[in-house]
mmCIF file of C-alpha atoms and ligand atoms in Angstrom:
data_model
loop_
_atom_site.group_PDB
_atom_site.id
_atom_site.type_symbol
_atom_site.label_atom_id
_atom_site.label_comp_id
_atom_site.label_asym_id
_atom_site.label_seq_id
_atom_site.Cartn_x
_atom_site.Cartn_y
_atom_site.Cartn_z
ATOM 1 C CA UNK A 481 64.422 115.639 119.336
ATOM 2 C CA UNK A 482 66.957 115.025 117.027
ATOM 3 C CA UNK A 483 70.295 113.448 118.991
ATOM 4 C CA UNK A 484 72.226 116.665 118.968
ATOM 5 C CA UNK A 485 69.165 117.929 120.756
ATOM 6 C CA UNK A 486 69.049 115.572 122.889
ATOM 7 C CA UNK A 487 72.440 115.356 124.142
ATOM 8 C CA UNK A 488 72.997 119.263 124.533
ATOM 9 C CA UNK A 489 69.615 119.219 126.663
ATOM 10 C CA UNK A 490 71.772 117.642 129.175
ATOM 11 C CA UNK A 491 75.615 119.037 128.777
ATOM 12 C CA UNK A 492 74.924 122.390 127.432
ATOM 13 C CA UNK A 493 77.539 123.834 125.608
ATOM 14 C CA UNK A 494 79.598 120.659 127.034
ATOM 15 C CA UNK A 495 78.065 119.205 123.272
ATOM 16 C CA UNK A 496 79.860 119.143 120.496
ATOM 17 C CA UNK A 497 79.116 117.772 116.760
ATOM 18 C CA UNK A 498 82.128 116.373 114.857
ATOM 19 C CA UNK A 499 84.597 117.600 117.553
ATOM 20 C CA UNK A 500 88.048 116.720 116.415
ATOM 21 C CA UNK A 501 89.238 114.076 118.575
ATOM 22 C CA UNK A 502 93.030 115.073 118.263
ATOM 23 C CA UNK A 503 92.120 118.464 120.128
ATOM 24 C CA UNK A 504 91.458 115.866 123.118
ATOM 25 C CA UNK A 505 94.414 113.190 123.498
ATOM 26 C CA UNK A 506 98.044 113.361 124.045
ATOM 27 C CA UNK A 507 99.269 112.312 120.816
ATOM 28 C CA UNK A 508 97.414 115.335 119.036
ATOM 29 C CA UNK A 509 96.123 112.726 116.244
ATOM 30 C CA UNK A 510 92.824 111.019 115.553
ATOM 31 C CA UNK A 511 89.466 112.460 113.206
ATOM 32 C CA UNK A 512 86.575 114.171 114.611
ATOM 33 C CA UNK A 513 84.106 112.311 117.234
ATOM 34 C CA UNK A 514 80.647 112.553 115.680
ATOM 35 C CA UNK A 515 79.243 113.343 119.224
ATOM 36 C CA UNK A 516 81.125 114.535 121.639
ATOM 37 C CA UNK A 517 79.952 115.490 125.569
ATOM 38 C CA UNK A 518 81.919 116.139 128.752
ATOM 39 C CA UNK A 519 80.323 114.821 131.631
ATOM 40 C CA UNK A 520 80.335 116.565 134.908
ATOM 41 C CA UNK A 521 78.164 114.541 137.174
ATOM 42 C CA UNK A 522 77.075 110.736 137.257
ATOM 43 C CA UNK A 523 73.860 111.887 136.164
ATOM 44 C CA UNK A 524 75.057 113.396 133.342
ATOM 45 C CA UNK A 525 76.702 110.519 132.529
ATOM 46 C CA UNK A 526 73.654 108.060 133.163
ATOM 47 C CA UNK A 527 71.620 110.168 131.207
ATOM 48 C CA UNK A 528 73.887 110.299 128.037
ATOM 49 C CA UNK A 529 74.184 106.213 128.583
ATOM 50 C CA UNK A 530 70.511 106.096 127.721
ATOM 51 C CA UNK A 531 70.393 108.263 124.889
ATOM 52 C CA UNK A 532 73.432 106.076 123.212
ATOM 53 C CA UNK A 533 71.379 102.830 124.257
ATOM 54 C CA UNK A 534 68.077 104.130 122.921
ATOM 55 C CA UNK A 535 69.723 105.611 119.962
ATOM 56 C CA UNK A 536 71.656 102.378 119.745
ATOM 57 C CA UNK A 537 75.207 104.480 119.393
ATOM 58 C CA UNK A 538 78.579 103.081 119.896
ATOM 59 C CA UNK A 539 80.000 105.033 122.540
ATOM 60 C CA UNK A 540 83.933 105.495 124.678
ATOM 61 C CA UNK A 541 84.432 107.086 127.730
ATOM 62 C CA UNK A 542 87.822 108.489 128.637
ATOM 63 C CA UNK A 543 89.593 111.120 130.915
ATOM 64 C CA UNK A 544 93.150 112.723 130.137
ATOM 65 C CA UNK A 545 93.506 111.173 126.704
ATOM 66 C CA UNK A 546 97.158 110.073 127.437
ATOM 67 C CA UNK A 547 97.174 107.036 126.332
ATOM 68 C CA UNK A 548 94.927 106.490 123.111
ATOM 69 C CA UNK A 549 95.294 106.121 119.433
ATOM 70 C CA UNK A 550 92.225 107.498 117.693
ATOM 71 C CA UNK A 551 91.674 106.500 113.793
ATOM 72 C CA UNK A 552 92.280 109.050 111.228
ATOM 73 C CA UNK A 553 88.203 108.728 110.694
ATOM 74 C CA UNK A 554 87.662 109.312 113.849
ATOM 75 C CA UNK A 555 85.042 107.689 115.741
ATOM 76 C CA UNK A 556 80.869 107.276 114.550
ATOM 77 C CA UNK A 557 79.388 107.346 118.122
ATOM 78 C CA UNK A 558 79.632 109.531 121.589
ATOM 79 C CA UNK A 559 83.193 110.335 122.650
ATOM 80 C CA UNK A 560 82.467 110.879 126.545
ATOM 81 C CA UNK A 561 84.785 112.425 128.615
ATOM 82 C CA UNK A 562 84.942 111.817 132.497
ATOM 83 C CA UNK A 563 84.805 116.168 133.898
ATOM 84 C CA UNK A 564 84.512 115.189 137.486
ATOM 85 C CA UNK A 565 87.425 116.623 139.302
ATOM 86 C CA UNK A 566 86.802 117.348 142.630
ATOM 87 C CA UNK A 567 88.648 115.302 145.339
ATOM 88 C CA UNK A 568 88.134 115.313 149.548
ATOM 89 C CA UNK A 569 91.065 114.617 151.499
ATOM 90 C CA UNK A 570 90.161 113.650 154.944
ATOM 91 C CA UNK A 571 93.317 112.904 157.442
ATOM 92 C CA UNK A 572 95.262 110.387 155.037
ATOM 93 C CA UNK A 573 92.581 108.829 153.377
ATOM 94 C CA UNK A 574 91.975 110.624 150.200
ATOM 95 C CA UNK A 575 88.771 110.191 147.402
ATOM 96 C CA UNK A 576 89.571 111.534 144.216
ATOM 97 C CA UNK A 577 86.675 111.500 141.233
ATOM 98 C CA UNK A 578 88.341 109.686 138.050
ATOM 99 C CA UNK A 579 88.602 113.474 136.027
ATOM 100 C CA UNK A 580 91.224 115.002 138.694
ATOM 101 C CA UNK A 581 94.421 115.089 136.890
ATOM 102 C CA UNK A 582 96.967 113.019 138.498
ATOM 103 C CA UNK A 583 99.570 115.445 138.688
ATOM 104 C CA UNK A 584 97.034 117.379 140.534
ATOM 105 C CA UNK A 585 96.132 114.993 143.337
ATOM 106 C CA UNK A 586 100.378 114.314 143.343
ATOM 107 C CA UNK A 587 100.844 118.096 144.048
ATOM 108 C CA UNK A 588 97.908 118.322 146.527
ATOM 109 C CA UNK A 589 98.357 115.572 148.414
ATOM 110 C CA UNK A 590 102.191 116.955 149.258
ATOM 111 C CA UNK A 591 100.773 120.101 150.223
ATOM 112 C CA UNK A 592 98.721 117.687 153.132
ATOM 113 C CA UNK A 593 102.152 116.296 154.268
ATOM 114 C CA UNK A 594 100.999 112.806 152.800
ATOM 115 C CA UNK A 595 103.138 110.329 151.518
ATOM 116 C CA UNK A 596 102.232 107.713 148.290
ATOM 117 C CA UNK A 597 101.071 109.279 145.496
ATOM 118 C CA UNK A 598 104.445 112.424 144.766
ATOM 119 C CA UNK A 599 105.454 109.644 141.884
ATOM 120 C CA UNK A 600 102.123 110.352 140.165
ATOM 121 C CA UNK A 601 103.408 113.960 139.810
ATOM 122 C CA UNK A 602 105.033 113.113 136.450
ATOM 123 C CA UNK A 603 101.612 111.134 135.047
ATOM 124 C CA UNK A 604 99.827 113.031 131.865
ATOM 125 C CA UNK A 605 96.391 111.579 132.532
ATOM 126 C CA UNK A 606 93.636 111.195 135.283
ATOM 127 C CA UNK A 607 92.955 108.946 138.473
ATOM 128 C CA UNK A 608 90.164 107.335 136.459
ATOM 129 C CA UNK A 609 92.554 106.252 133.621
ATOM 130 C CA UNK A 610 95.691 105.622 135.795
ATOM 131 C CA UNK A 611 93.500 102.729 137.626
ATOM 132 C CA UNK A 612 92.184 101.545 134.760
ATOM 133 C CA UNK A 613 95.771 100.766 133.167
ATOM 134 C CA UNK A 614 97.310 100.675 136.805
ATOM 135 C CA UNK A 615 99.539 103.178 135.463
ATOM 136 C CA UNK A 616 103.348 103.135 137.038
ATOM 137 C CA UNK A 617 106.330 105.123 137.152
ATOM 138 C CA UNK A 618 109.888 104.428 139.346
ATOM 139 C CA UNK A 619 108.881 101.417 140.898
ATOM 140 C CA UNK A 620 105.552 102.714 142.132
ATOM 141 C CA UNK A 621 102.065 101.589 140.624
ATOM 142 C CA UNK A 622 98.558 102.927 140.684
ATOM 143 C CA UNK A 623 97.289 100.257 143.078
ATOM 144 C CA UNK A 624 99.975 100.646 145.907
ATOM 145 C CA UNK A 625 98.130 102.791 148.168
ATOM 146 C CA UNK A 626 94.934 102.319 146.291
ATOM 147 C CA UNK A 627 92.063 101.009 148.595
ATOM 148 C CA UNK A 628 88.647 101.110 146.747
ATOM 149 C CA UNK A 629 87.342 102.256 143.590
ATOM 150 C CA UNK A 630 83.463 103.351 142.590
ATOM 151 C CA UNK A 631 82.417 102.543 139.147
ATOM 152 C CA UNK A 632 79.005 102.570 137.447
ATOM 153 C CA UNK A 633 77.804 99.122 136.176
ATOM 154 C CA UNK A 634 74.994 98.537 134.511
ATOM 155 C CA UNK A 635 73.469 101.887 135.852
ATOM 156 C CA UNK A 636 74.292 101.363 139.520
ATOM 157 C CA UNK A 637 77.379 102.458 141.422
ATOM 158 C CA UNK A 638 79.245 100.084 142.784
ATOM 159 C CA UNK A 639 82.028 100.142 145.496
ATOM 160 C CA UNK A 640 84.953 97.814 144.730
ATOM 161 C CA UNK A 641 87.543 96.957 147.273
ATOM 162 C CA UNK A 642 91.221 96.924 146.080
ATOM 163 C CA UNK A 643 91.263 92.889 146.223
ATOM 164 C CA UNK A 644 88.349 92.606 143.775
ATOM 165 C CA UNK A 645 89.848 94.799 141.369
ATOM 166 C CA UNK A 646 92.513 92.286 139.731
ATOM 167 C CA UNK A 647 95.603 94.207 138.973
ATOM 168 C CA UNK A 648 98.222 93.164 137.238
ATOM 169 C CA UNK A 649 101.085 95.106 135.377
ATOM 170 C CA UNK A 650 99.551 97.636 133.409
ATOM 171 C CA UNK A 651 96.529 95.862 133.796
ATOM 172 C CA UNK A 652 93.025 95.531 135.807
ATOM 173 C CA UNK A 653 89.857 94.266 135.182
ATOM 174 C CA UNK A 654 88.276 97.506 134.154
ATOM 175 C CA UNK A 655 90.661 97.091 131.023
ATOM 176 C CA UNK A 656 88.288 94.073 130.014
ATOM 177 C CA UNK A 657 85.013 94.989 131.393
ATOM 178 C CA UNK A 658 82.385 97.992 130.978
ATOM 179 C CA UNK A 659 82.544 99.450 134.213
ATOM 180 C CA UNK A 660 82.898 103.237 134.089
ATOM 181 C CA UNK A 661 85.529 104.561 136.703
ATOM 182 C CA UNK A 662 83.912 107.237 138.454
ATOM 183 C CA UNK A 663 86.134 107.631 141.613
ATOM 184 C CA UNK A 664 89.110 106.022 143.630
ATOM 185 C CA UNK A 665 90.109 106.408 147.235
ATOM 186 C CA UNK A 666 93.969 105.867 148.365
ATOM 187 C CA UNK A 667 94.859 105.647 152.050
ATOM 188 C CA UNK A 668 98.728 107.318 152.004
ATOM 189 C CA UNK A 669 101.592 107.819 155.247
ATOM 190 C CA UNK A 670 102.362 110.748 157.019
ATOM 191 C CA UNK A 671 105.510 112.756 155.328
ATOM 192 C CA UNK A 672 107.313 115.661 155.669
ATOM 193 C CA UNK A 673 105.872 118.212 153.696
ATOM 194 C CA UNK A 674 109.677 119.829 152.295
ATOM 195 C CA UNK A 675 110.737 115.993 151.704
ATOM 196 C CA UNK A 676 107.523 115.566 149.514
ATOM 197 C CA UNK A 677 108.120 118.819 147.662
ATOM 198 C CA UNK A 678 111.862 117.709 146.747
ATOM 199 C CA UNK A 679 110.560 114.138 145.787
ATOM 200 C CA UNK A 680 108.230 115.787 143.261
ATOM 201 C CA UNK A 681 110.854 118.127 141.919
ATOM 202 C CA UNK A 682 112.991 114.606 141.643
ATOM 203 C CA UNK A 683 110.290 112.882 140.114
ATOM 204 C CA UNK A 684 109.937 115.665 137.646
ATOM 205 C CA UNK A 685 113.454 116.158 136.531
ATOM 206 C CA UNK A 686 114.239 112.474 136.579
ATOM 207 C CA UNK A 687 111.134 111.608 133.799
ATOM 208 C CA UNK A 688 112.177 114.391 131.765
ATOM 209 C CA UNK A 689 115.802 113.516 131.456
ATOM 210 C CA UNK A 690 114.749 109.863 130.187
ATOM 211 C CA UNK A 691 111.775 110.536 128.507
ATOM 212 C CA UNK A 692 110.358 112.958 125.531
ATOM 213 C CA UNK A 693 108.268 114.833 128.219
ATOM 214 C CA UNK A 694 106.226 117.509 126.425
ATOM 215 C CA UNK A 695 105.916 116.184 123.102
ATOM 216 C CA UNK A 696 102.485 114.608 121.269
ATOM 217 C CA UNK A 697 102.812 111.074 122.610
ATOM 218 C CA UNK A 698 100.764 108.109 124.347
ATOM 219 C CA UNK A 699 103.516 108.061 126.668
ATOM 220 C CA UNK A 700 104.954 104.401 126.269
ATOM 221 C CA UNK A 701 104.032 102.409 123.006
ATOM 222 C CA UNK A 702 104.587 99.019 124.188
ATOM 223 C CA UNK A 703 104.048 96.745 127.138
ATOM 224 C CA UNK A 704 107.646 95.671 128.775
ATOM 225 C CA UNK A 705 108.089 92.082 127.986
ATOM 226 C CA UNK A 706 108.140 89.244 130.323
ATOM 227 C CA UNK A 707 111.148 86.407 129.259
ATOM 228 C CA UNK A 708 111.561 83.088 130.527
ATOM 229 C CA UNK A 709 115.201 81.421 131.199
ATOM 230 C CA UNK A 710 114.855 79.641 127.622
ATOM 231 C CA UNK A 711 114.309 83.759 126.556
ATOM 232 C CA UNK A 712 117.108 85.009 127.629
ATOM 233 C CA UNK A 713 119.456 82.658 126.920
ATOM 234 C CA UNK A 714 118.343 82.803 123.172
ATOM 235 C CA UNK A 715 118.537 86.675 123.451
ATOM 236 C CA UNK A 716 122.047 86.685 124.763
ATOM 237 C CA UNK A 717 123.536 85.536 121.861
ATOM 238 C CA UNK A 718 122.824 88.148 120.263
ATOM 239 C CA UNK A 719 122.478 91.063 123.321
ATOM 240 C CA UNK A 720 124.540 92.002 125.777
ATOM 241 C CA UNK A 721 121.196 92.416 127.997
ATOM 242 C CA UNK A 722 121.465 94.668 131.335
ATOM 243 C CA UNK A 723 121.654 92.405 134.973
ATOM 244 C CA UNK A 724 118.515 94.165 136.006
ATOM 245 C CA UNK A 725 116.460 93.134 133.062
ATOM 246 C CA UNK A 726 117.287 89.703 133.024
ATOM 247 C CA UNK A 727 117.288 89.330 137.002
ATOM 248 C CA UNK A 728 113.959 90.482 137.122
ATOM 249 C CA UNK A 729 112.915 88.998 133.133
ATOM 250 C CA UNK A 730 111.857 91.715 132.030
ATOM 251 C CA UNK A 731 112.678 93.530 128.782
ATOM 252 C CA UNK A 732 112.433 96.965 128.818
ATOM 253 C CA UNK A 733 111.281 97.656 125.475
ATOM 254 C CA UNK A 734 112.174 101.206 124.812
ATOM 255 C CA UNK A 735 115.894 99.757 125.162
ATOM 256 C CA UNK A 736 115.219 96.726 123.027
ATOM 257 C CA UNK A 737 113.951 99.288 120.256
ATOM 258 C CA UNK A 738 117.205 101.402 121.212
ATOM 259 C CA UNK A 739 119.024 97.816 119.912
ATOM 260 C CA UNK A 740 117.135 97.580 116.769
ATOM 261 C CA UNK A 741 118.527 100.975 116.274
ATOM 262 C CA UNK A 742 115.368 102.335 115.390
ATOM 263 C CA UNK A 743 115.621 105.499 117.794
ATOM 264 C CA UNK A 744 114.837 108.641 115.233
ATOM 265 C CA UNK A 745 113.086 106.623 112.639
ATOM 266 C CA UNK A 746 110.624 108.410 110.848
ATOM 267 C CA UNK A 747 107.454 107.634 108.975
ATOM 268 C CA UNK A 748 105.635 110.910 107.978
ATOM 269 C CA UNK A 749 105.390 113.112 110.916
ATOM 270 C CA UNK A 750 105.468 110.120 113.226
ATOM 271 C CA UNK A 751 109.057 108.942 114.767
ATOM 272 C CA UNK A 752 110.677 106.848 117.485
ATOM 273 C CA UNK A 753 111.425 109.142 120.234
ATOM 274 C CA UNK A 754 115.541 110.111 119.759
ATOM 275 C CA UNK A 755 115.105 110.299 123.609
ATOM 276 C CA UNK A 756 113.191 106.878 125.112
ATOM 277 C CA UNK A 757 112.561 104.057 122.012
ATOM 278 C CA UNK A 758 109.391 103.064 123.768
ATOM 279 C CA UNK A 759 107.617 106.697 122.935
ATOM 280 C CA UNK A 760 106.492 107.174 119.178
ATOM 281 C CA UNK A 761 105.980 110.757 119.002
ATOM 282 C CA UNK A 762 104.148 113.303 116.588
ATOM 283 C CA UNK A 763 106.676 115.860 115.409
ATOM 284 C CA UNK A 764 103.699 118.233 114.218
ATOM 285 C CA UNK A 765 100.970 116.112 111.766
ATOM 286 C CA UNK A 766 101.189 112.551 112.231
ATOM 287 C CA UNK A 767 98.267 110.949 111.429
ATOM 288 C CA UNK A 768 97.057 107.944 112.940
ATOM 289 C CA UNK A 769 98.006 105.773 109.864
ATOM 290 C CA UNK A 770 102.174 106.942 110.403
ATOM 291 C CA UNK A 771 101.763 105.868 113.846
ATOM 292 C CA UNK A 772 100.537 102.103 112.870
ATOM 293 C CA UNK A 773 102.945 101.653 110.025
ATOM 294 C CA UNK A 774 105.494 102.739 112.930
ATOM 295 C CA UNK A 775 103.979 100.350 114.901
ATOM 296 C CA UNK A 776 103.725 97.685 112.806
ATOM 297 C CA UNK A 777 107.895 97.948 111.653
ATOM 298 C CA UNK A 778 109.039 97.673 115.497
ATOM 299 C CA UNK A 779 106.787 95.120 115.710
ATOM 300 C CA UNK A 780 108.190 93.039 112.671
ATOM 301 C CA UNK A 781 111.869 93.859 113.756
ATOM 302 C CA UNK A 782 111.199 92.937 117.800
ATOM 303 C CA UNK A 783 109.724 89.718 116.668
ATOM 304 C CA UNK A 784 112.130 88.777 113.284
ATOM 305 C CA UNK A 785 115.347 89.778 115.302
ATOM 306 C CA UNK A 786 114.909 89.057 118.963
ATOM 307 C CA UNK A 787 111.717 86.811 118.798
ATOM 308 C CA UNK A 788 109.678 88.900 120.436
ATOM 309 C CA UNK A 789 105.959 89.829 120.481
ATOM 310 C CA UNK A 790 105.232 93.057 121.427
ATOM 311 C CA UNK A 791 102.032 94.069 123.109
ATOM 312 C CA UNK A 792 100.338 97.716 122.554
ATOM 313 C CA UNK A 793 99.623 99.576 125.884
ATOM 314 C CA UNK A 794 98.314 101.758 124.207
ATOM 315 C CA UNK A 795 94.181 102.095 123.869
ATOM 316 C CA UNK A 796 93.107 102.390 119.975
ATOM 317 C CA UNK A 797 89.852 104.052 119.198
ATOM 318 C CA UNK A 798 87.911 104.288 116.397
ATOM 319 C CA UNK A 799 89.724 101.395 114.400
HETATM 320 N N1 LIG B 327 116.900 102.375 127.758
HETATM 321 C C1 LIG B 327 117.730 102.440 126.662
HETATM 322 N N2 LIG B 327 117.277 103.094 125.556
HETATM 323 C C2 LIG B 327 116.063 103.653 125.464
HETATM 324 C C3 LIG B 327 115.192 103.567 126.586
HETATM 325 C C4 LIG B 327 115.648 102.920 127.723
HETATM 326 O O1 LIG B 327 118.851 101.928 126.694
HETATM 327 O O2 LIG B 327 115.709 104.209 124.420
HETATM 328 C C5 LIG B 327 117.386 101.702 128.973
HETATM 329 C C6 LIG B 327 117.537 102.703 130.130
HETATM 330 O O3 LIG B 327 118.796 103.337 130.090
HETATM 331 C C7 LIG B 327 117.377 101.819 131.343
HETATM 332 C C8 LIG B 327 116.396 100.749 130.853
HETATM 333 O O4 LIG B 327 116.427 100.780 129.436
HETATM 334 O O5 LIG B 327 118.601 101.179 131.647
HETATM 335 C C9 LIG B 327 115.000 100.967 131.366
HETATM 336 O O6 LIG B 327 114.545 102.241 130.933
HETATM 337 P P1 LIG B 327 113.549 103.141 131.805
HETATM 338 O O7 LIG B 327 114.105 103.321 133.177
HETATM 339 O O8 LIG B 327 113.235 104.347 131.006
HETATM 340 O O9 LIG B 327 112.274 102.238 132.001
HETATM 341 P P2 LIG B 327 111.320 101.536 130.957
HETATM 342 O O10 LIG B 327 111.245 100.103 131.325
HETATM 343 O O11 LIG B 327 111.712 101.848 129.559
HETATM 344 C C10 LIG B 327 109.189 101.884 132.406
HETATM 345 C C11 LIG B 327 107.742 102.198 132.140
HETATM 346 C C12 LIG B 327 107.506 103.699 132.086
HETATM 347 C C13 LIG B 327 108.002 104.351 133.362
HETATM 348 C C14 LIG B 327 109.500 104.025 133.511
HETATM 349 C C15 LIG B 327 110.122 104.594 134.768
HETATM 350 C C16 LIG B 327 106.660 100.496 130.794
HETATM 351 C C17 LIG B 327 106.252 100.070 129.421
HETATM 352 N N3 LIG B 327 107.333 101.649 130.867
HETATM 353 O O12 LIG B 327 109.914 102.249 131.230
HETATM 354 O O13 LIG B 327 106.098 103.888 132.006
HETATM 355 O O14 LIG B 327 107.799 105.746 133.324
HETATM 356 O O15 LIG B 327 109.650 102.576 133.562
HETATM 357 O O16 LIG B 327 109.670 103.915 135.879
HETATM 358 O O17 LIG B 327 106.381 99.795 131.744
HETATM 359 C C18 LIG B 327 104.306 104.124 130.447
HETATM 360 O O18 LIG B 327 103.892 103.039 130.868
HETATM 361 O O19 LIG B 327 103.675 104.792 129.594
HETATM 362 C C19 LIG B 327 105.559 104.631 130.953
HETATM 363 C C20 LIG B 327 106.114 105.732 130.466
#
């Protein structure tokens, strides 16, 4: 069987050859996928693991798409996206497989009067990609109420408890290692069930006020930037940096952009957010190659001006 064959014989119509790869992230950029297969069971995705090894094909598994970069050439190998999205809540511990949509488990777990997860209402992606980047938002993170997560590993599953997992800011080991997310379980508080709705209204309204909510974007470009003492003192000669940043070193780096006055700037179809500095959005046909020239001239400013090296958070693909 040829590999087309072969991979349809076990997704169906869930196959697809040279499936553009824009029509499946965020940003709304990035070349076609030569394969392309949603998964919808761990079988399904054990047995398209064996074709790529036996075929020898590079392969990338991913869930929402919020947060990746894909190549104008796309990507020579299996795209695989995660398509398990059914989730159990069972008195306040909840198990949610990595394809439920995170706004989704935000929204249902306030209709079960439980408290932890309403922040999550105003994340783009899934459960499996919010652990894997231990996505944040409002002084909440991914791993707060977090207690285990399954993954496949070299074709087993595996239950990891929440100290095994090393999390860090934006970070956790599944960034650096081939584990496949597959599920996560949280353990949330009792709430008030009207309190939780209002919270996710807040939530809402409060993300799109500071940020460009519903345009083509990885949501933000760049890791915040940890400073030391030496840092900041260096920086405020030529800042006037906010209390909170430098009380907690930090830099938050959609401001820092905001001081290069870069907010607006366009190259192609690809521009600094007028709204947050840290989003790069596609006004309409960006291609992948606007984005990293965009990239690449914060970069050069942040680290000619200010002395600062920037760090991507977001995941490239197919470079
Ligand atoms: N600011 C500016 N100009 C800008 C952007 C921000 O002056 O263009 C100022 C704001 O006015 C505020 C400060 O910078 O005083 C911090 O801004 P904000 O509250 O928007 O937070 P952030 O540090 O820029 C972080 C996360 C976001 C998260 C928000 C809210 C990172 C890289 N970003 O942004 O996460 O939603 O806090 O909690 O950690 C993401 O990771 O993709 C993301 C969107």
């Amino acid at each position: 069987m040829t590999i087309p064959e072969q991979l349809e014989s076990i997704v169906d119509s869930r196959y697809k050859e040279e499936e553009p790869l824009s029509k499946h992230v965020n940003f709304r950029i990035g070349g076609p996928a030569k394969h392309f297969v949603e998964v919808r069971s761990i079988d399904e995705l054990k047995a398209v693991l064996d074709i790529a090894s036996k075929e020898e094909l590079n392969f990338f598994v991913f869930g929402g798409g919020s947060n990746m970069l894909v190549s104008d050439e796309g990507f020579d190998g299996i795209a695989i996206k995660i398509g398990m999205r059914s989730y159990e809540i069972r008195g306040k511990e909840v198990r949610a497989e990595s394809g439920v949509l995170s706004s989704a488990l935000a929204r249902a777990t306030a209709n079960h009067s439980l408290k932890g997860l309403s922040w999550m209402i105003t994340l783009p992606g899934t459960i499996g990609g919010a652990v894997r980047g231990n996505a944040g938002c409002f002084g909440s993170e991914t791993k707060d109420s977090l207690t285990s997560v399954e993954v496949l590993r070299n074709g087993k599953v595996k239950k990891l408890e929440r100290h095994q997992i090393e999390f860090g800011y934006r970070d956790s080991m599944f960034k650096h290692n081939k584990d496949i997310i597959l599920a996560a379980s949280f353990e949330l508080k009792e709430g008030d069930i009207d309190d939780l709705k209002a919270e996710l209204d807040d939530q809402l309204m409060r993300r799109k006020k500071s940020q460009p909510f519903d345009a083509g974007s990885a949501g933000c470009m760049f890791k915040n930037t940890a400073v030391t003492d030496e840092d900041l003192q260096r920086l405020a000669q030529k800042l006037d940096i906010p209390t909170e940043m430098s009380s907690n070193r930090q830099i938050s780096v959609g401001w820092l952009i905001d001081q290069l006055d870069l907010k607006g700037k366009a190259i192609g179809d690809a521009q600094v957010s007028d709204v947050h500095g840290n989003f790069l959005v596609n006004k309409g046909s960006a291609t992948a190659d606007n984005i990293v020239q965009l990239i690449a001239l914060i970069k050069t400013r942040a680290r000619d001006e200010y002395g600062i090296l920037l760090e991507e958070e977001v995941q490239y693909v197919g470079f």
